[in-house]
Amino acid sequence: MAKIRTITISTYGNGAWEATGNFVEWDTPDVVIESLPSKMGLSQVVDGKIEYIMNFVLGKGALEHIKEDPLFSEVCDFYHEDSGVKFRGTWADAIRYIYRVSTEEARSNP
């Protein structure tokens, strides 16, 4: 059985966010994840697994696209360092969480 990775989520209150694993290879070039409708943002995929993803414009369209992409089906332990929330879920679950938190932050900081 593969080890479950821990991913840290950070949100910055202005629509900026990131989800990052512990062993990001910062020298590896960023890639475009084709299932995301917005090509804005940065991501890294190594050996078929997301290492980090950040600053994609999230909306209901993006949420619909990623639920069909096997890249977003890996189960990880996610930790939102700003709130202390921890959960086990897929990358798709984490993106939905980030969307919800970012939307709530935008409403509270107009």
mmCIF file of C-alpha atoms in Angstrom:
data_model
loop_
_atom_site.group_PDB
_atom_site.id
_atom_site.type_symbol
_atom_site.label_atom_id
_atom_site.label_comp_id
_atom_site.label_asym_id
_atom_site.label_seq_id
_atom_site.Cartn_x
_atom_site.Cartn_y
_atom_site.Cartn_z
ATOM 1 C CA MET A 1 0.000 0.000 0.000
ATOM 2 C CA ALA A 2 1.311 3.424 -0.944
ATOM 3 C CA LYS A 3 2.089 5.889 1.819
ATOM 4 C CA ILE A 4 -0.479 8.649 2.167
ATOM 5 C CA ARG A 5 1.162 11.992 1.554
ATOM 6 C CA THR A 6 0.573 15.118 3.631
ATOM 7 C CA ILE A 7 -0.271 18.277 1.707
ATOM 8 C CA THR A 8 -0.331 21.761 3.235
ATOM 9 C CA ILE A 9 -2.969 24.228 2.043
ATOM 10 C CA SER A 10 -2.447 27.979 2.396
ATOM 11 C CA THR A 11 -4.957 30.677 1.470
ATOM 12 C CA TYR A 12 -4.060 34.332 1.360
ATOM 13 C CA GLY A 13 -7.432 36.100 1.349
ATOM 14 C CA ASN A 14 -7.067 37.737 -2.067
ATOM 15 C CA GLY A 15 -7.837 34.714 -4.243
ATOM 16 C CA ALA A 16 -4.253 33.485 -3.982
ATOM 17 C CA TRP A 17 -3.754 29.993 -2.598
ATOM 18 C CA GLU A 18 -1.465 26.995 -2.753
ATOM 19 C CA ALA A 19 -1.443 23.313 -1.889
ATOM 20 C CA THR A 20 2.071 21.947 -1.486
ATOM 21 C CA GLY A 21 3.596 18.588 -0.626
ATOM 22 C CA ASN A 22 6.633 18.113 1.571
ATOM 23 C CA PHE A 23 9.079 17.203 -1.170
ATOM 24 C CA VAL A 24 8.537 19.718 -3.957
ATOM 25 C CA GLU A 25 11.346 19.791 -6.486
ATOM 26 C CA TRP A 26 11.437 23.523 -7.120
ATOM 27 C CA ASP A 27 13.899 23.070 -9.989
ATOM 28 C CA THR A 28 11.396 20.955 -11.946
ATOM 29 C CA PRO A 29 9.476 22.990 -14.557
ATOM 30 C CA ASP A 30 5.824 23.828 -13.949
ATOM 31 C CA VAL A 31 3.218 22.049 -16.044
ATOM 32 C CA VAL A 32 -0.236 22.926 -17.293
ATOM 33 C CA ILE A 33 -2.920 20.620 -15.940
ATOM 34 C CA GLU A 34 -5.173 20.331 -18.954
ATOM 35 C CA SER A 35 -8.333 19.518 -17.001
ATOM 36 C CA LEU A 36 -8.344 22.959 -15.399
ATOM 37 C CA PRO A 37 -10.231 25.432 -17.597
ATOM 38 C CA SER A 38 -8.027 28.322 -16.484
ATOM 39 C CA LYS A 39 -4.387 28.073 -17.545
ATOM 40 C CA MET A 40 -3.432 30.718 -14.971
ATOM 41 C CA GLY A 41 -1.589 29.335 -11.991
ATOM 42 C CA LEU A 42 1.317 27.025 -11.376
ATOM 43 C CA SER A 43 1.553 23.310 -10.829
ATOM 44 C CA GLN A 44 4.040 20.484 -10.733
ATOM 45 C CA VAL A 45 3.325 16.836 -11.456
ATOM 46 C CA VAL A 46 6.002 14.212 -10.752
ATOM 47 C CA ASP A 47 5.488 10.514 -11.480
ATOM 48 C CA GLY A 48 1.790 11.103 -12.116
ATOM 49 C CA LYS A 49 1.196 12.844 -8.775
ATOM 50 C CA ILE A 50 0.527 16.498 -8.048
ATOM 51 C CA GLU A 51 3.404 17.952 -6.026
ATOM 52 C CA TYR A 52 2.006 21.451 -5.825
ATOM 53 C CA ILE A 53 -0.758 23.487 -7.331
ATOM 54 C CA MET A 54 -1.391 27.178 -6.749
ATOM 55 C CA ASN A 55 -3.305 30.244 -7.828
ATOM 56 C CA PHE A 56 -5.622 28.694 -10.379
ATOM 57 C CA VAL A 57 -8.835 30.657 -10.767
ATOM 58 C CA LEU A 58 -11.382 28.387 -9.159
ATOM 59 C CA GLY A 59 -15.039 28.290 -10.030
ATOM 60 C CA LYS A 60 -17.772 25.780 -10.590
ATOM 61 C CA GLY A 61 -16.376 25.049 -14.061
ATOM 62 C CA ALA A 62 -13.004 24.057 -12.634
ATOM 63 C CA LEU A 63 -14.673 21.895 -9.993
ATOM 64 C CA GLU A 64 -16.630 20.032 -12.683
ATOM 65 C CA HIS A 65 -13.523 19.433 -14.809
ATOM 66 C CA ILE A 66 -11.295 18.075 -12.065
ATOM 67 C CA LYS A 67 -13.769 15.503 -10.760
ATOM 68 C CA GLU A 68 -13.250 13.606 -14.041
ATOM 69 C CA ASP A 69 -9.441 13.856 -14.023
ATOM 70 C CA PRO A 70 -7.664 10.833 -12.455
ATOM 71 C CA LEU A 71 -4.794 13.142 -11.451
ATOM 72 C CA PHE A 72 -7.092 14.597 -8.780
ATOM 73 C CA SER A 73 -8.146 11.196 -7.367
ATOM 74 C CA GLU A 74 -5.073 10.547 -5.185
ATOM 75 C CA VAL A 75 -6.011 10.395 -1.492
ATOM 76 C CA CYS A 76 -3.823 12.549 0.771
ATOM 77 C CA ASP A 77 -3.935 14.046 4.240
ATOM 78 C CA PHE A 78 -4.575 17.764 3.804
ATOM 79 C CA TYR A 79 -3.794 20.421 6.399
ATOM 80 C CA HIS A 80 -5.012 24.010 6.094
ATOM 81 C CA GLU A 81 -2.367 25.850 8.065
ATOM 82 C CA ASP A 82 -4.414 29.043 8.396
ATOM 83 C CA SER A 83 -7.374 27.391 10.156
ATOM 84 C CA GLY A 84 -5.837 24.198 11.517
ATOM 85 C CA VAL A 85 -8.401 22.093 9.629
ATOM 86 C CA LYS A 86 -7.157 18.594 8.749
ATOM 87 C CA PHE A 87 -8.895 16.086 6.512
ATOM 88 C CA ARG A 88 -8.197 13.014 4.425
ATOM 89 C CA GLY A 89 -9.536 13.221 0.903
ATOM 90 C CA THR A 90 -8.700 13.433 -2.758
ATOM 91 C CA TRP A 91 -7.092 16.364 -4.495
ATOM 92 C CA ALA A 92 -10.556 17.087 -5.928
ATOM 93 C CA ASP A 93 -11.889 17.316 -2.342
ATOM 94 C CA ALA A 94 -9.039 19.688 -1.476
ATOM 95 C CA ILE A 95 -9.765 21.932 -4.463
ATOM 96 C CA ARG A 96 -13.450 22.090 -3.442
ATOM 97 C CA TYR A 97 -12.321 22.980 0.108
ATOM 98 C CA ILE A 98 -9.990 25.709 -1.207
ATOM 99 C CA TYR A 99 -12.803 27.086 -3.378
ATOM 100 C CA ARG A 100 -15.161 27.221 -0.384
ATOM 101 C CA VAL A 101 -12.582 28.833 1.924
ATOM 102 C CA SER A 102 -11.492 31.347 -0.736
ATOM 103 C CA THR A 103 -15.115 32.286 -1.429
ATOM 104 C CA GLU A 104 -15.775 32.785 2.297
ATOM 105 C CA GLU A 105 -12.604 34.890 2.659
ATOM 106 C CA ALA A 106 -13.602 37.055 -0.313
ATOM 107 C CA ARG A 107 -17.033 37.676 1.220
ATOM 108 C CA SER A 108 -15.572 38.671 4.573
ATOM 109 C CA ASN A 109 -12.879 40.955 3.039
ATOM 110 C CA PRO A 110 -14.597 42.981 0.289
#
